[in-house]
Amino acid sequence: MAANIVAEITAHLNARHLHPTATWLQTFTSSIRANTPLQALKQTALFRICSTDITQSLSQPAETLFPKDILSGTSQSRYLAGPIICQVLDIEDIGHSRWSQVEAIEAKERGETTKGREIVRVVEGEDGQPEQPTVDSKGPFKLLLQDAKGVKVYAFDLNGTSELNMNISMGVKLMLRNCEVRRGVVMLEPGGVRSLGGKIEALDKAWKDGRKDRLMTAAKAAQS
């Protein structure tokens, strides 16, 4: 593989604030076919690296990582200029009761949420009041984020960031800019979050397969 091709791919990823490890670059370049157009190689490289665990595939400069002391509760408020590169490990809809979310999942399993059909089902919320299940929730959401060094931080999306919803894949890569951190929790705002796409296949499957059970367990625990 010509050195200039490797340099072009590296520059393409660096321009998106993704800094691949030498091992990842070697593995990627050894797997591509000769005579593949450069633009196609760049797109493939971006797709593949966004489908990896960034704790294994990226070697990020300090300014693109969460600060080492981000979890310290001594600072009431601080701002992260970014860009911070991270991946989503979990997302929770905190705008609707867990029981209503379970009901929505079960309705979907029965095929009752197909396009063109309106299903109105009233279930009991965690506070004992009736609540309709949600399908396409607008949040707010609570997320668990992880940077390339493995630092995990909780984040809240309280104002409806367009890049975030309950249909995102686990392992999707995000770029954060100008985010406030309140006592170790990142506050996500519209305009400060950009999705780079991707997912971690095994993580995404396990998260989706286990979501209903997690919701039911948490809902029962809250009522006990």
JSON list of C-alpha atoms in Angstrom, two decimals:
[
{"chain": "A", "resi": 1, "resn": "MET", "atom": "CA", "xyz": [0.00, 0.00, 0.00]},
{"chain": "A", "resi": 2, "resn": "ALA", "atom": "CA", "xyz": [1.52, 3.30, -1.10]},
{"chain": "A", "resi": 3, "resn": "ALA", "atom": "CA", "xyz": [2.43, 5.63, 1.73]},
{"chain": "A", "resi": 4, "resn": "ASN", "atom": "CA", "xyz": [0.47, 8.48, 0.15]},
{"chain": "A", "resi": 5, "resn": "ILE", "atom": "CA", "xyz": [-2.74, 6.40, 0.27]},
{"chain": "A", "resi": 6, "resn": "VAL", "atom": "CA", "xyz": [-2.25, 5.77, 3.99]},
{"chain": "A", "resi": 7, "resn": "ALA", "atom": "CA", "xyz": [-1.58, 9.48, 4.49]},
{"chain": "A", "resi": 8, "resn": "GLU", "atom": "CA", "xyz": [-4.76, 10.40, 2.57]},
{"chain": "A", "resi": 9, "resn": "ILE", "atom": "CA", "xyz": [-6.91, 8.04, 4.66]},
{"chain": "A", "resi": 10, "resn": "THR", "atom": "CA", "xyz": [-5.33, 9.29, 7.88]},
{"chain": "A", "resi": 11, "resn": "ALA", "atom": "CA", "xyz": [-5.93, 12.91, 6.89]},
{"chain": "A", "resi": 12, "resn": "HIS", "atom": "CA", "xyz": [-9.55, 12.13, 5.98]},
{"chain": "A", "resi": 13, "resn": "LEU", "atom": "CA", "xyz": [-10.20, 10.63, 9.42]},
{"chain": "A", "resi": 14, "resn": "ASN", "atom": "CA", "xyz": [-8.20, 13.31, 11.25]},
{"chain": "A", "resi": 15, "resn": "ALA", "atom": "CA", "xyz": [-10.33, 15.99, 9.59]},
{"chain": "A", "resi": 16, "resn": "ARG", "atom": "CA", "xyz": [-13.27, 14.43, 11.45]},
{"chain": "A", "resi": 17, "resn": "HIS", "atom": "CA", "xyz": [-11.22, 14.40, 14.67]},
{"chain": "A", "resi": 18, "resn": "LEU", "atom": "CA", "xyz": [-10.75, 10.62, 14.48]},
{"chain": "A", "resi": 19, "resn": "HIS", "atom": "CA", "xyz": [-7.17, 9.52, 15.10]},
{"chain": "A", "resi": 20, "resn": "PRO", "atom": "CA", "xyz": [-6.77, 5.81, 14.31]},
{"chain": "A", "resi": 21, "resn": "THR", "atom": "CA", "xyz": [-4.10, 3.68, 15.95]},
{"chain": "A", "resi": 22, "resn": "ALA", "atom": "CA", "xyz": [-1.26, 2.37, 13.81]},
{"chain": "A", "resi": 23, "resn": "THR", "atom": "CA", "xyz": [-2.61, -1.14, 14.35]},
{"chain": "A", "resi": 24, "resn": "TRP", "atom": "CA", "xyz": [-6.05, -0.22, 13.04]},
{"chain": "A", "resi": 25, "resn": "LEU", "atom": "CA", "xyz": [-4.57, 1.51, 9.99]},
{"chain": "A", "resi": 26, "resn": "GLN", "atom": "CA", "xyz": [-2.38, -1.48, 9.22]},
{"chain": "A", "resi": 27, "resn": "THR", "atom": "CA", "xyz": [-5.31, -3.88, 9.51]},
{"chain": "A", "resi": 28, "resn": "PHE", "atom": "CA", "xyz": [-7.52, -1.68, 7.34]},
{"chain": "A", "resi": 29, "resn": "THR", "atom": "CA", "xyz": [-4.99, -1.04, 4.59]},
{"chain": "A", "resi": 30, "resn": "SER", "atom": "CA", "xyz": [-4.05, -4.72, 4.38]},
{"chain": "A", "resi": 31, "resn": "SER", "atom": "CA", "xyz": [-7.68, -5.65, 3.73]},
{"chain": "A", "resi": 32, "resn": "ILE", "atom": "CA", "xyz": [-8.50, -3.29, 0.86]},
{"chain": "A", "resi": 33, "resn": "ARG", "atom": "CA", "xyz": [-8.39, -4.22, -2.79]},
{"chain": "A", "resi": 34, "resn": "ALA", "atom": "CA", "xyz": [-5.89, -2.79, -5.22]},
{"chain": "A", "resi": 35, "resn": "ASN", "atom": "CA", "xyz": [-7.14, -0.13, -7.64]},
{"chain": "A", "resi": 36, "resn": "THR", "atom": "CA", "xyz": [-10.00, 0.89, -5.33]},
{"chain": "A", "resi": 37, "resn": "PRO", "atom": "CA", "xyz": [-10.78, 4.60, -5.92]},
{"chain": "A", "resi": 38, "resn": "LEU", "atom": "CA", "xyz": [-9.39, 6.86, -3.21]},
{"chain": "A", "resi": 39, "resn": "GLN", "atom": "CA", "xyz": [-12.77, 8.40, -2.41]},
{"chain": "A", "resi": 40, "resn": "ALA", "atom": "CA", "xyz": [-14.27, 4.95, -1.88]},
{"chain": "A", "resi": 41, "resn": "LEU", "atom": "CA", "xyz": [-11.36, 4.05, 0.42]},
{"chain": "A", "resi": 42, "resn": "LYS", "atom": "CA", "xyz": [-11.97, 7.16, 2.50]},
{"chain": "A", "resi": 43, "resn": "GLN", "atom": "CA", "xyz": [-15.67, 6.41, 2.88]},
{"chain": "A", "resi": 44, "resn": "THR", "atom": "CA", "xyz": [-14.97, 2.78, 3.74]},
{"chain": "A", "resi": 45, "resn": "ALA", "atom": "CA", "xyz": [-12.38, 3.79, 6.34]},
{"chain": "A", "resi": 46, "resn": "LEU", "atom": "CA", "xyz": [-14.84, 6.15, 8.03]},
{"chain": "A", "resi": 47, "resn": "PHE", "atom": "CA", "xyz": [-17.59, 3.53, 8.02]},
{"chain": "A", "resi": 48, "resn": "ARG", "atom": "CA", "xyz": [-15.34, 0.83, 9.45]},
{"chain": "A", "resi": 49, "resn": "ILE", "atom": "CA", "xyz": [-13.76, 2.90, 12.19]},
{"chain": "A", "resi": 50, "resn": "CYS", "atom": "CA", "xyz": [-17.20, 4.11, 13.30]},
{"chain": "A", "resi": 51, "resn": "SER", "atom": "CA", "xyz": [-18.18, 0.45, 13.64]},
{"chain": "A", "resi": 52, "resn": "THR", "atom": "CA", "xyz": [-15.36, -0.27, 16.09]},
{"chain": "A", "resi": 53, "resn": "ASP", "atom": "CA", "xyz": [-14.91, 0.16, 19.82]},
{"chain": "A", "resi": 54, "resn": "ILE", "atom": "CA", "xyz": [-13.00, 3.44, 19.96]},
{"chain": "A", "resi": 55, "resn": "THR", "atom": "CA", "xyz": [-11.16, 2.35, 23.10]},
{"chain": "A", "resi": 56, "resn": "GLN", "atom": "CA", "xyz": [-9.38, -0.12, 20.81]},
{"chain": "A", "resi": 57, "resn": "SER", "atom": "CA", "xyz": [-9.20, 1.70, 17.48]},
{"chain": "A", "resi": 58, "resn": "LEU", "atom": "CA", "xyz": [-8.45, 5.34, 18.32]},
{"chain": "A", "resi": 59, "resn": "SER", "atom": "CA", "xyz": [-5.47, 7.11, 19.86]},
{"chain": "A", "resi": 60, "resn": "GLN", "atom": "CA", "xyz": [-6.94, 10.53, 20.53]},
{"chain": "A", "resi": 61, "resn": "PRO", "atom": "CA", "xyz": [-5.19, 13.77, 21.51]},
{"chain": "A", "resi": 62, "resn": "ALA", "atom": "CA", "xyz": [-6.09, 15.06, 24.96]},
{"chain": "A", "resi": 63, "resn": "GLU", "atom": "CA", "xyz": [-8.35, 17.83, 23.68]},
{"chain": "A", "resi": 64, "resn": "THR", "atom": "CA", "xyz": [-10.74, 15.28, 22.14]},
{"chain": "A", "resi": 65, "resn": "LEU", "atom": "CA", "xyz": [-11.12, 13.29, 25.37]},
{"chain": "A", "resi": 66, "resn": "PHE", "atom": "CA", "xyz": [-13.15, 13.91, 28.51]},
{"chain": "A", "resi": 67, "resn": "PRO", "atom": "CA", "xyz": [-10.99, 15.65, 31.13]},
{"chain": "A", "resi": 68, "resn": "LYS", "atom": "CA", "xyz": [-9.43, 13.24, 33.62]},
{"chain": "A", "resi": 69, "resn": "ASP", "atom": "CA", "xyz": [-11.25, 14.94, 36.49]},
{"chain": "A", "resi": 70, "resn": "ILE", "atom": "CA", "xyz": [-14.63, 15.23, 34.76]},
{"chain": "A", "resi": 71, "resn": "LEU", "atom": "CA", "xyz": [-16.32, 13.01, 37.36]},
{"chain": "A", "resi": 72, "resn": "SER", "atom": "CA", "xyz": [-15.17, 15.22, 40.21]},
{"chain": "A", "resi": 73, "resn": "GLY", "atom": "CA", "xyz": [-18.11, 16.75, 42.04]},
{"chain": "A", "resi": 74, "resn": "THR", "atom": "CA", "xyz": [-16.10, 19.67, 43.36]},
{"chain": "A", "resi": 75, "resn": "SER", "atom": "CA", "xyz": [-16.88, 21.82, 40.32]},
{"chain": "A", "resi": 76, "resn": "GLN", "atom": "CA", "xyz": [-20.53, 22.83, 40.02]},
{"chain": "A", "resi": 77, "resn": "SER", "atom": "CA", "xyz": [-20.23, 23.85, 36.37]},
{"chain": "A", "resi": 78, "resn": "ARG", "atom": "CA", "xyz": [-17.62, 23.82, 33.63]},
{"chain": "A", "resi": 79, "resn": "TYR", "atom": "CA", "xyz": [-17.60, 23.85, 29.83]},
{"chain": "A", "resi": 80, "resn": "LEU", "atom": "CA", "xyz": [-15.99, 21.47, 27.35]},
{"chain": "A", "resi": 81, "resn": "ALA", "atom": "CA", "xyz": [-14.95, 23.30, 24.20]},
{"chain": "A", "resi": 82, "resn": "GLY", "atom": "CA", "xyz": [-14.36, 20.06, 22.33]},
{"chain": "A", "resi": 83, "resn": "PRO", "atom": "CA", "xyz": [-14.51, 18.51, 19.91]},
{"chain": "A", "resi": 84, "resn": "ILE", "atom": "CA", "xyz": [-14.93, 15.48, 22.17]},
{"chain": "A", "resi": 85, "resn": "ILE", "atom": "CA", "xyz": [-15.22, 12.11, 20.42]},
{"chain": "A", "resi": 86, "resn": "CYS", "atom": "CA", "xyz": [-17.26, 9.50, 22.27]},
{"chain": "A", "resi": 87, "resn": "GLN", "atom": "CA", "xyz": [-19.53, 6.51, 21.75]},
{"chain": "A", "resi": 88, "resn": "VAL", "atom": "CA", "xyz": [-22.97, 5.79, 23.21]},
{"chain": "A", "resi": 89, "resn": "LEU", "atom": "CA", "xyz": [-23.17, 2.77, 25.53]},
{"chain": "A", "resi": 90, "resn": "ASP", "atom": "CA", "xyz": [-26.72, 3.29, 26.77]},
{"chain": "A", "resi": 91, "resn": "ILE", "atom": "CA", "xyz": [-29.72, 5.58, 26.33]},
{"chain": "A", "resi": 92, "resn": "GLU", "atom": "CA", "xyz": [-32.79, 5.81, 28.54]},
{"chain": "A", "resi": 93, "resn": "ASP", "atom": "CA", "xyz": [-36.06, 7.61, 27.90]},
{"chain": "A", "resi": 94, "resn": "ILE", "atom": "CA", "xyz": [-36.71, 9.48, 31.14]},
{"chain": "A", "resi": 95, "resn": "GLY", "atom": "CA", "xyz": [-39.71, 11.36, 29.77]},
{"chain": "A", "resi": 96, "resn": "HIS", "atom": "CA", "xyz": [-42.06, 8.37, 29.98]},
{"chain": "A", "resi": 97, "resn": "SER", "atom": "CA", "xyz": [-42.68, 5.73, 32.61]},
{"chain": "A", "resi": 98, "resn": "ARG", "atom": "CA", "xyz": [-40.88, 2.43, 32.23]},
{"chain": "A", "resi": 99, "resn": "TRP", "atom": "CA", "xyz": [-44.18, 0.54, 32.17]},
{"chain": "A", "resi": 100, "resn": "SER", "atom": "CA", "xyz": [-45.44, 2.61, 29.24]},
{"chain": "A", "resi": 101, "resn": "GLN", "atom": "CA", "xyz": [-42.22, 1.83, 27.37]},
{"chain": "A", "resi": 102, "resn": "VAL", "atom": "CA", "xyz": [-42.66, -1.89, 28.08]},
{"chain": "A", "resi": 103, "resn": "GLU", "atom": "CA", "xyz": [-46.21, -1.65, 26.76]},
{"chain": "A", "resi": 104, "resn": "ALA", "atom": "CA", "xyz": [-44.99, 0.08, 23.59]},
{"chain": "A", "resi": 105, "resn": "ILE", "atom": "CA", "xyz": [-42.36, -2.62, 23.03]},
{"chain": "A", "resi": 106, "resn": "GLU", "atom": "CA", "xyz": [-44.94, -5.38, 23.48]},
{"chain": "A", "resi": 107, "resn": "ALA", "atom": "CA", "xyz": [-47.36, -3.63, 21.12]},
{"chain": "A", "resi": 108, "resn": "LYS", "atom": "CA", "xyz": [-44.61, -3.48, 18.52]},
{"chain": "A", "resi": 109, "resn": "GLU", "atom": "CA", "xyz": [-43.87, -7.17, 19.07]},
{"chain": "A", "resi": 110, "resn": "ARG", "atom": "CA", "xyz": [-47.53, -7.89, 18.31]},
{"chain": "A", "resi": 111, "resn": "GLY", "atom": "CA", "xyz": [-47.31, -5.84, 15.13]},
{"chain": "A", "resi": 112, "resn": "GLU", "atom": "CA", "xyz": [-49.63, -3.16, 16.45]},
{"chain": "A", "resi": 113, "resn": "THR", "atom": "CA", "xyz": [-47.44, -0.20, 15.61]},
{"chain": "A", "resi": 114, "resn": "THR", "atom": "CA", "xyz": [-47.30, -0.61, 11.85]},
{"chain": "A", "resi": 115, "resn": "LYS", "atom": "CA", "xyz": [-47.58, 2.53, 9.74]},
{"chain": "A", "resi": 116, "resn": "GLY", "atom": "CA", "xyz": [-51.11, 3.63, 9.05]},
{"chain": "A", "resi": 117, "resn": "ARG", "atom": "CA", "xyz": [-52.65, 2.09, 12.16]},
{"chain": "A", "resi": 118, "resn": "GLU", "atom": "CA", "xyz": [-53.30, 4.01, 15.33]},
{"chain": "A", "resi": 119, "resn": "ILE", "atom": "CA", "xyz": [-53.25, 2.05, 18.58]},
{"chain": "A", "resi": 120, "resn": "VAL", "atom": "CA", "xyz": [-54.39, 3.87, 21.71]},
{"chain": "A", "resi": 121, "resn": "ARG", "atom": "CA", "xyz": [-53.59, 1.92, 24.85]},
{"chain": "A", "resi": 122, "resn": "VAL", "atom": "CA", "xyz": [-53.75, 3.30, 28.38]},
{"chain": "A", "resi": 123, "resn": "VAL", "atom": "CA", "xyz": [-51.40, 1.79, 30.95]},
{"chain": "A", "resi": 124, "resn": "GLU", "atom": "CA", "xyz": [-50.64, 2.61, 34.54]},
{"chain": "A", "resi": 125, "resn": "GLY", "atom": "CA", "xyz": [-47.60, 4.81, 35.05]},
{"chain": "A", "resi": 126, "resn": "GLU", "atom": "CA", "xyz": [-45.12, 4.50, 37.88]},
{"chain": "A", "resi": 127, "resn": "ASP", "atom": "CA", "xyz": [-47.07, 7.13, 39.83]},
{"chain": "A", "resi": 128, "resn": "GLY", "atom": "CA", "xyz": [-50.30, 5.15, 39.47]},
{"chain": "A", "resi": 129, "resn": "GLN", "atom": "CA", "xyz": [-51.74, 7.53, 36.86]},
{"chain": "A", "resi": 130, "resn": "PRO", "atom": "CA", "xyz": [-52.80, 6.41, 33.37]},
{"chain": "A", "resi": 131, "resn": "GLU", "atom": "CA", "xyz": [-50.24, 7.05, 30.67]},
{"chain": "A", "resi": 132, "resn": "GLN", "atom": "CA", "xyz": [-50.18, 6.26, 26.98]},
{"chain": "A", "resi": 133, "resn": "PRO", "atom": "CA", "xyz": [-47.18, 4.34, 25.64]},
{"chain": "A", "resi": 134, "resn": "THR", "atom": "CA", "xyz": [-44.67, 6.13, 23.47]},
{"chain": "A", "resi": 135, "resn": "VAL", "atom": "CA", "xyz": [-43.28, 4.90, 20.17]},
{"chain": "A", "resi": 136, "resn": "ASP", "atom": "CA", "xyz": [-41.20, 7.78, 18.84]},
{"chain": "A", "resi": 137, "resn": "SER", "atom": "CA", "xyz": [-40.24, 9.58, 22.02]},
{"chain": "A", "resi": 138, "resn": "LYS", "atom": "CA", "xyz": [-38.73, 13.05, 21.95]},
{"chain": "A", "resi": 139, "resn": "GLY", "atom": "CA", "xyz": [-37.16, 12.48, 25.36]},
{"chain": "A", "resi": 140, "resn": "PRO", "atom": "CA", "xyz": [-35.72, 13.81, 27.53]},
{"chain": "A", "resi": 141, "resn": "PHE", "atom": "CA", "xyz": [-32.97, 11.19, 27.48]},
{"chain": "A", "resi": 142, "resn": "LYS", "atom": "CA", "xyz": [-30.23, 10.00, 29.80]},
{"chain": "A", "resi": 143, "resn": "LEU", "atom": "CA", "xyz": [-27.15, 8.57, 28.08]},
{"chain": "A", "resi": 144, "resn": "LEU", "atom": "CA", "xyz": [-23.96, 6.79, 29.06]},
{"chain": "A", "resi": 145, "resn": "LEU", "atom": "CA", "xyz": [-21.02, 8.01, 26.97]},
{"chain": "A", "resi": 146, "resn": "GLN", "atom": "CA", "xyz": [-17.47, 6.67, 26.69]},
{"chain": "A", "resi": 147, "resn": "ASP", "atom": "CA", "xyz": [-14.37, 8.29, 25.21]},
{"chain": "A", "resi": 148, "resn": "ALA", "atom": "CA", "xyz": [-11.37, 6.62, 23.57]},
{"chain": "A", "resi": 149, "resn": "LYS", "atom": "CA", "xyz": [-9.58, 6.29, 26.92]},
{"chain": "A", "resi": 150, "resn": "GLY", "atom": "CA", "xyz": [-12.51, 4.36, 28.36]},
{"chain": "A", "resi": 151, "resn": "VAL", "atom": "CA", "xyz": [-13.80, 7.17, 30.60]},
{"chain": "A", "resi": 152, "resn": "LYS", "atom": "CA", "xyz": [-17.56, 6.79, 31.08]},
{"chain": "A", "resi": 153, "resn": "VAL", "atom": "CA", "xyz": [-19.77, 9.80, 31.73]},
{"chain": "A", "resi": 154, "resn": "TYR", "atom": "CA", "xyz": [-23.52, 10.22, 32.08]},
{"chain": "A", "resi": 155, "resn": "ALA", "atom": "CA", "xyz": [-25.21, 12.86, 29.93]},
{"chain": "A", "resi": 156, "resn": "PHE", "atom": "CA", "xyz": [-28.68, 14.39, 29.72]},
{"chain": "A", "resi": 157, "resn": "ASP", "atom": "CA", "xyz": [-30.48, 15.60, 26.61]},
{"chain": "A", "resi": 158, "resn": "LEU", "atom": "CA", "xyz": [-33.26, 17.76, 28.04]},
{"chain": "A", "resi": 159, "resn": "ASN", "atom": "CA", "xyz": [-33.99, 20.00, 25.06]},
{"chain": "A", "resi": 160, "resn": "GLY", "atom": "CA", "xyz": [-34.56, 17.62, 22.16]},
{"chain": "A", "resi": 161, "resn": "THR", "atom": "CA", "xyz": [-31.27, 17.24, 20.32]},
{"chain": "A", "resi": 162, "resn": "SER", "atom": "CA", "xyz": [-32.16, 16.08, 16.80]},
{"chain": "A", "resi": 163, "resn": "GLU", "atom": "CA", "xyz": [-29.26, 13.61, 16.66]},
{"chain": "A", "resi": 164, "resn": "LEU", "atom": "CA", "xyz": [-30.59, 11.60, 19.62]},
{"chain": "A", "resi": 165, "resn": "ASN", "atom": "CA", "xyz": [-33.59, 9.29, 19.93]},
{"chain": "A", "resi": 166, "resn": "MET", "atom": "CA", "xyz": [-34.45, 5.78, 21.10]},
{"chain": "A", "resi": 167, "resn": "ASN", "atom": "CA", "xyz": [-33.69, 4.37, 17.64]},
{"chain": "A", "resi": 168, "resn": "ILE", "atom": "CA", "xyz": [-29.98, 5.18, 17.67]},
{"chain": "A", "resi": 169, "resn": "SER", "atom": "CA", "xyz": [-27.55, 2.27, 17.61]},
{"chain": "A", "resi": 170, "resn": "MET", "atom": "CA", "xyz": [-25.42, 1.45, 20.62]},
{"chain": "A", "resi": 171, "resn": "GLY", "atom": "CA", "xyz": [-21.83, 2.32, 19.85]},
{"chain": "A", "resi": 172, "resn": "VAL", "atom": "CA", "xyz": [-22.81, 5.22, 17.59]},
{"chain": "A", "resi": 173, "resn": "LYS", "atom": "CA", "xyz": [-20.06, 7.83, 17.57]},
{"chain": "A", "resi": 174, "resn": "LEU", "atom": "CA", "xyz": [-20.77, 11.41, 18.66]},
{"chain": "A", "resi": 175, "resn": "MET", "atom": "CA", "xyz": [-18.80, 14.62, 18.43]},
{"chain": "A", "resi": 176, "resn": "LEU", "atom": "CA", "xyz": [-19.52, 17.06, 21.27]},
{"chain": "A", "resi": 177, "resn": "ARG", "atom": "CA", "xyz": [-18.77, 20.79, 21.29]},
{"chain": "A", "resi": 178, "resn": "ASN", "atom": "CA", "xyz": [-19.34, 23.56, 23.82]},
{"chain": "A", "resi": 179, "resn": "CYS", "atom": "CA", "xyz": [-21.08, 21.31, 26.35]},
{"chain": "A", "resi": 180, "resn": "GLU", "atom": "CA", "xyz": [-21.69, 22.27, 29.96]},
{"chain": "A", "resi": 181, "resn": "VAL", "atom": "CA", "xyz": [-20.75, 19.75, 32.64]},
{"chain": "A", "resi": 182, "resn": "ARG", "atom": "CA", "xyz": [-22.70, 20.00, 35.89]},
{"chain": "A", "resi": 183, "resn": "ARG", "atom": "CA", "xyz": [-21.19, 18.03, 38.76]},
{"chain": "A", "resi": 184, "resn": "GLY", "atom": "CA", "xyz": [-19.80, 15.37, 36.45]},
{"chain": "A", "resi": 185, "resn": "VAL", "atom": "CA", "xyz": [-22.84, 15.12, 34.14]},
{"chain": "A", "resi": 186, "resn": "VAL", "atom": "CA", "xyz": [-22.67, 16.39, 30.55]},
{"chain": "A", "resi": 187, "resn": "MET", "atom": "CA", "xyz": [-25.61, 18.54, 29.45]},
{"chain": "A", "resi": 188, "resn": "LEU", "atom": "CA", "xyz": [-26.27, 18.02, 25.74]},
{"chain": "A", "resi": 189, "resn": "GLU", "atom": "CA", "xyz": [-27.76, 20.88, 23.73]},
{"chain": "A", "resi": 190, "resn": "PRO", "atom": "CA", "xyz": [-28.99, 21.20, 20.13]},
{"chain": "A", "resi": 191, "resn": "GLY", "atom": "CA", "xyz": [-26.10, 22.35, 17.98]},
{"chain": "A", "resi": 192, "resn": "GLY", "atom": "CA", "xyz": [-23.52, 20.86, 20.31]},
{"chain": "A", "resi": 193, "resn": "VAL", "atom": "CA", "xyz": [-23.97, 17.23, 19.27]},
{"chain": "A", "resi": 194, "resn": "ARG", "atom": "CA", "xyz": [-23.07, 15.73, 15.89]},
{"chain": "A", "resi": 195, "resn": "SER", "atom": "CA", "xyz": [-23.54, 12.07, 15.05]},
{"chain": "A", "resi": 196, "resn": "LEU", "atom": "CA", "xyz": [-20.74, 10.44, 13.07]},
{"chain": "A", "resi": 197, "resn": "GLY", "atom": "CA", "xyz": [-22.77, 7.26, 12.67]},
{"chain": "A", "resi": 198, "resn": "GLY", "atom": "CA", "xyz": [-21.66, 3.70, 13.23]},
{"chain": "A", "resi": 199, "resn": "LYS", "atom": "CA", "xyz": [-22.42, 1.12, 15.90]},
{"chain": "A", "resi": 200, "resn": "ILE", "atom": "CA", "xyz": [-20.85, -1.76, 17.79]},
{"chain": "A", "resi": 201, "resn": "GLU", "atom": "CA", "xyz": [-22.78, -4.75, 16.49]},
{"chain": "A", "resi": 202, "resn": "ALA", "atom": "CA", "xyz": [-22.55, -7.02, 19.54]},
{"chain": "A", "resi": 203, "resn": "LEU", "atom": "CA", "xyz": [-23.30, -4.20, 21.98]},
{"chain": "A", "resi": 204, "resn": "ASP", "atom": "CA", "xyz": [-26.25, -2.98, 19.94]},
{"chain": "A", "resi": 205, "resn": "LYS", "atom": "CA", "xyz": [-27.80, -6.45, 19.70]},
{"chain": "A", "resi": 206, "resn": "ALA", "atom": "CA", "xyz": [-27.39, -7.15, 23.42]},
{"chain": "A", "resi": 207, "resn": "TRP", "atom": "CA", "xyz": [-28.87, -3.75, 24.32]},
{"chain": "A", "resi": 208, "resn": "LYS", "atom": "CA", "xyz": [-31.93, -4.19, 22.11]},
{"chain": "A", "resi": 209, "resn": "ASP", "atom": "CA", "xyz": [-32.52, -7.81, 23.12]},
{"chain": "A", "resi": 210, "resn": "GLY", "atom": "CA", "xyz": [-32.37, -6.97, 26.82]},
{"chain": "A", "resi": 211, "resn": "ARG", "atom": "CA", "xyz": [-34.16, -3.62, 26.87]},
{"chain": "A", "resi": 212, "resn": "LYS", "atom": "CA", "xyz": [-37.62, -4.86, 27.83]},
{"chain": "A", "resi": 213, "resn": "ASP", "atom": "CA", "xyz": [-36.28, -6.99, 30.69]},
{"chain": "A", "resi": 214, "resn": "ARG", "atom": "CA", "xyz": [-34.21, -4.07, 32.00]},
{"chain": "A", "resi": 215, "resn": "LEU", "atom": "CA", "xyz": [-37.22, -1.77, 31.93]},
{"chain": "A", "resi": 216, "resn": "MET", "atom": "CA", "xyz": [-39.41, -4.30, 33.74]},
{"chain": "A", "resi": 217, "resn": "THR", "atom": "CA", "xyz": [-36.77, -4.96, 36.40]},
{"chain": "A", "resi": 218, "resn": "ALA", "atom": "CA", "xyz": [-36.24, -1.25, 37.04]},
{"chain": "A", "resi": 219, "resn": "ALA", "atom": "CA", "xyz": [-39.99, -0.52, 37.11]},
{"chain": "A", "resi": 220, "resn": "LYS", "atom": "CA", "xyz": [-40.65, -3.30, 39.64]},
{"chain": "A", "resi": 221, "resn": "ALA", "atom": "CA", "xyz": [-37.74, -2.13, 41.80]},
{"chain": "A", "resi": 222, "resn": "ALA", "atom": "CA", "xyz": [-39.14, 1.43, 41.81]},
{"chain": "A", "resi": 223, "resn": "GLN", "atom": "CA", "xyz": [-42.51, 0.15, 43.04]},
{"chain": "A", "resi": 224, "resn": "SER", "atom": "CA", "xyz": [-41.12, -2.05, 45.82]}
]
